[in-house]
Amino acid sequence: MYVCLCHGFTDRQVRAAVTEGAGNTTAVFRQFAAKPRCGKCVSTVRELVDEAKGGCGGPGGCPCGKRG
Ligand code: FES
């Protein structure tokens, strides 16, 4: 699904960016040679990064308490 409508990148692309070394939201945007425009996607990108790194919903549980 599309995560960022301003730049047209998807959740798969965000996960791939994390796999390639992007460790936070800023690094993900840098990977796409983009900067947040409207900002509506930033929290979703952050959650996807956390999830891909094994945080929320990952094998280590949810450190922020947003997910079970
Ligand atoms: S939806 Fe990503 S910056 Fe607007």
mmCIF file with all atom_site columns, C-alpha atoms and ligand atoms in Angstrom:
data_model
loop_
_atom_site.group_PDB
_atom_site.id
_atom_site.type_symbol
_atom_site.label_atom_id
_atom_site.label_alt_id
_atom_site.label_comp_id
_atom_site.label_asym_id
_atom_site.label_entity_id
_atom_site.label_seq_id
_atom_site.pdbx_PDB_ins_code
_atom_site.Cartn_x
_atom_site.Cartn_y
_atom_site.Cartn_z
_atom_site.occupancy
_atom_site.B_iso_or_equiv
_atom_site.pdbx_formal_charge
_atom_site.auth_seq_id
_atom_site.auth_comp_id
_atom_site.auth_asym_id
_atom_site.auth_atom_id
_atom_site.pdbx_PDB_model_num
ATOM   1  C  CA  . MET A 1 1  ? 0.000  0.000   0.000  1.00 0.00 ? 1  MET A CA  1
ATOM   2  C  CA  . TYR A 1 2  ? 1.060  3.562   -0.543 1.00 0.00 ? 2  TYR A CA  1
ATOM   3  C  CA  . VAL A 1 3  ? 2.476  5.148   2.588  1.00 0.00 ? 3  VAL A CA  1
ATOM   4  C  CA  . CYS A 1 4  ? 3.566  8.492   1.214  1.00 0.00 ? 4  CYS A CA  1
ATOM   5  C  CA  . LEU A 1 5  ? 1.260  9.996   -1.367 1.00 0.00 ? 5  LEU A CA  1
ATOM   6  C  CA  . CYS A 1 6  ? 3.430  13.078  -1.818 1.00 0.00 ? 6  CYS A CA  1
ATOM   7  C  CA  . HIS A 1 7  ? 6.371  10.986  -3.019 1.00 0.00 ? 7  HIS A CA  1
ATOM   8  C  CA  . GLY A 1 8  ? 4.575  7.788   -4.013 1.00 0.00 ? 8  GLY A CA  1
ATOM   9  C  CA  . PHE A 1 9  ? 6.436  5.205   -1.984 1.00 0.00 ? 9  PHE A CA  1
ATOM   10 C  CA  . THR A 1 10 ? 4.935  2.078   -0.446 1.00 0.00 ? 10 THR A CA  1
ATOM   11 C  CA  . ASP A 1 11 ? 5.245  0.102   2.766  1.00 0.00 ? 11 ASP A CA  1
ATOM   12 C  CA  . ARG A 1 12 ? 7.283  -2.514  0.891  1.00 0.00 ? 12 ARG A CA  1
ATOM   13 C  CA  . GLN A 1 13 ? 9.714  0.139   -0.240 1.00 0.00 ? 13 GLN A CA  1
ATOM   14 C  CA  . VAL A 1 14 ? 10.035 1.433   3.328  1.00 0.00 ? 14 VAL A CA  1
ATOM   15 C  CA  . ARG A 1 15 ? 10.770 -2.086  4.609  1.00 0.00 ? 15 ARG A CA  1
ATOM   16 C  CA  . ALA A 1 16 ? 13.321 -2.564  1.825  1.00 0.00 ? 16 ALA A CA  1
ATOM   17 C  CA  . ALA A 1 17 ? 14.961 0.750   2.753  1.00 0.00 ? 17 ALA A CA  1
ATOM   18 C  CA  . VAL A 1 18 ? 15.312 -0.449  6.353  1.00 0.00 ? 18 VAL A CA  1
ATOM   19 C  CA  . THR A 1 19 ? 16.800 -3.734  5.139  1.00 0.00 ? 19 THR A CA  1
ATOM   20 C  CA  . GLU A 1 20 ? 19.287 -1.675  3.133  1.00 0.00 ? 20 GLU A CA  1
ATOM   21 C  CA  . GLY A 1 21 ? 20.305 0.218   6.258  1.00 0.00 ? 21 GLY A CA  1
ATOM   22 C  CA  . ALA A 1 22 ? 17.877 3.085   6.805  1.00 0.00 ? 22 ALA A CA  1
ATOM   23 C  CA  . GLY A 1 23 ? 17.453 3.127   10.573 1.00 0.00 ? 23 GLY A CA  1
ATOM   24 C  CA  . ASN A 1 24 ? 15.018 5.985   11.039 1.00 0.00 ? 24 ASN A CA  1
ATOM   25 C  CA  . THR A 1 25 ? 12.453 8.128   9.255  1.00 0.00 ? 25 THR A CA  1
ATOM   26 C  CA  . THR A 1 26 ? 15.010 10.658  8.044  1.00 0.00 ? 26 THR A CA  1
ATOM   27 C  CA  . ALA A 1 27 ? 17.163 7.914   6.554  1.00 0.00 ? 27 ALA A CA  1
ATOM   28 C  CA  . VAL A 1 28 ? 14.152 6.399   4.792  1.00 0.00 ? 28 VAL A CA  1
ATOM   29 C  CA  . PHE A 1 29 ? 13.338 9.721   3.133  1.00 0.00 ? 29 PHE A CA  1
ATOM   30 C  CA  . ARG A 1 30 ? 17.002 10.163  2.249  1.00 0.00 ? 30 ARG A CA  1
ATOM   31 C  CA  . GLN A 1 31 ? 16.929 6.720   0.624  1.00 0.00 ? 31 GLN A CA  1
ATOM   32 C  CA  . PHE A 1 32 ? 14.173 7.993   -1.685 1.00 0.00 ? 32 PHE A CA  1
ATOM   33 C  CA  . ALA A 1 33 ? 15.979 11.300  -2.255 1.00 0.00 ? 33 ALA A CA  1
ATOM   34 C  CA  . ALA A 1 34 ? 12.982 13.041  -0.715 1.00 0.00 ? 34 ALA A CA  1
ATOM   35 C  CA  . LYS A 1 35 ? 12.024 15.174  2.258  1.00 0.00 ? 35 LYS A CA  1
ATOM   36 C  CA  . PRO A 1 36 ? 8.671  15.062  4.032  1.00 0.00 ? 36 PRO A CA  1
ATOM   37 C  CA  . ARG A 1 37 ? 6.317  17.450  2.289  1.00 0.00 ? 37 ARG A CA  1
ATOM   38 C  CA  . CYS A 1 38 ? 2.939  17.408  4.071  1.00 0.00 ? 38 CYS A CA  1
ATOM   39 C  CA  . GLY A 1 39 ? 4.174  15.177  6.920  1.00 0.00 ? 39 GLY A CA  1
ATOM   40 C  CA  . LYS A 1 40 ? 1.059  12.997  7.084  1.00 0.00 ? 40 LYS A CA  1
ATOM   41 C  CA  . CYS A 1 41 ? 3.064  9.818   6.442  1.00 0.00 ? 41 CYS A CA  1
ATOM   42 C  CA  . VAL A 1 42 ? 5.824  10.412  8.981  1.00 0.00 ? 42 VAL A CA  1
ATOM   43 C  CA  . SER A 1 43 ? 4.223  8.514   11.874 1.00 0.00 ? 43 SER A CA  1
ATOM   44 C  CA  . THR A 1 44 ? 3.397  5.565   9.594  1.00 0.00 ? 44 THR A CA  1
ATOM   45 C  CA  . VAL A 1 45 ? 6.940  5.508   8.220  1.00 0.00 ? 45 VAL A CA  1
ATOM   46 C  CA  . ARG A 1 46 ? 8.247  5.570   11.805 1.00 0.00 ? 46 ARG A CA  1
ATOM   47 C  CA  . GLU A 1 47 ? 6.032  2.618   12.763 1.00 0.00 ? 47 GLU A CA  1
ATOM   48 C  CA  . LEU A 1 48 ? 7.145  0.669   9.685  1.00 0.00 ? 48 LEU A CA  1
ATOM   49 C  CA  . VAL A 1 49 ? 10.796 1.339   10.533 1.00 0.00 ? 49 VAL A CA  1
ATOM   50 C  CA  . ASP A 1 50 ? 10.259 0.192   14.128 1.00 0.00 ? 50 ASP A CA  1
ATOM   51 C  CA  . GLU A 1 51 ? 8.445  -2.911  12.923 1.00 0.00 ? 51 GLU A CA  1
ATOM   52 C  CA  . ALA A 1 52 ? 11.093 -3.744  10.320 1.00 0.00 ? 52 ALA A CA  1
ATOM   53 C  CA  . LYS A 1 53 ? 13.810 -3.335  12.943 1.00 0.00 ? 53 LYS A CA  1
ATOM   54 C  CA  . GLY A 1 54 ? 12.001 -5.833  15.181 1.00 0.00 ? 54 GLY A CA  1
ATOM   55 C  CA  . GLY A 1 55 ? 10.286 -3.309  17.445 1.00 0.00 ? 55 GLY A CA  1
ATOM   56 C  CA  . CYS A 1 56 ? 6.515  -3.011  17.319 1.00 0.00 ? 56 CYS A CA  1
ATOM   57 C  CA  . GLY A 1 57 ? 4.994  -6.336  16.436 1.00 0.00 ? 57 GLY A CA  1
ATOM   58 C  CA  . GLY A 1 58 ? 8.414  -7.901  16.012 1.00 0.00 ? 58 GLY A CA  1
ATOM   59 C  CA  . PRO A 1 59 ? 9.827  -10.857 17.898 1.00 0.00 ? 59 PRO A CA  1
ATOM   60 C  CA  . GLY A 1 60 ? 10.955 -8.601  20.745 1.00 0.00 ? 60 GLY A CA  1
ATOM   61 C  CA  . GLY A 1 61 ? 7.461  -7.298  21.450 1.00 0.00 ? 61 GLY A CA  1
ATOM   62 C  CA  . CYS A 1 62 ? 6.296  -3.720  21.379 1.00 0.00 ? 62 CYS A CA  1
ATOM   63 C  CA  . PRO A 1 63 ? 8.490  -1.240  23.270 1.00 0.00 ? 63 PRO A CA  1
ATOM   64 C  CA  . CYS A 1 64 ? 6.128  1.697   22.694 1.00 0.00 ? 64 CYS A CA  1
ATOM   65 C  CA  . GLY A 1 65 ? 2.936  -0.089  23.728 1.00 0.00 ? 65 GLY A CA  1
ATOM   66 C  CA  . LYS A 1 66 ? 1.017  0.815   20.559 1.00 0.00 ? 66 LYS A CA  1
ATOM   67 C  CA  . ARG A 1 67 ? 0.702  -2.806  19.470 1.00 0.00 ? 67 ARG A CA  1
ATOM   68 C  CA  . GLY A 1 68 ? 0.319  -6.101  21.181 1.00 0.00 ? 68 GLY A CA  1
HETATM 69 S  S1  . FES B 2 .  ? 2.318  11.863  2.449  1.00 0.00 ? 1  FES B S1  1
HETATM 70 FE FE1 . FES B 2 .  ? 4.449  11.731  2.795  1.00 0.00 ? 1  FES B FE1 1
HETATM 71 S  S2  . FES B 2 .  ? 5.105  13.790  2.865  1.00 0.00 ? 1  FES B S2  1
HETATM 72 FE FE2 . FES B 2 .  ? 3.006  13.902  2.328  1.00 0.00 ? 1  FES B FE2 1
#
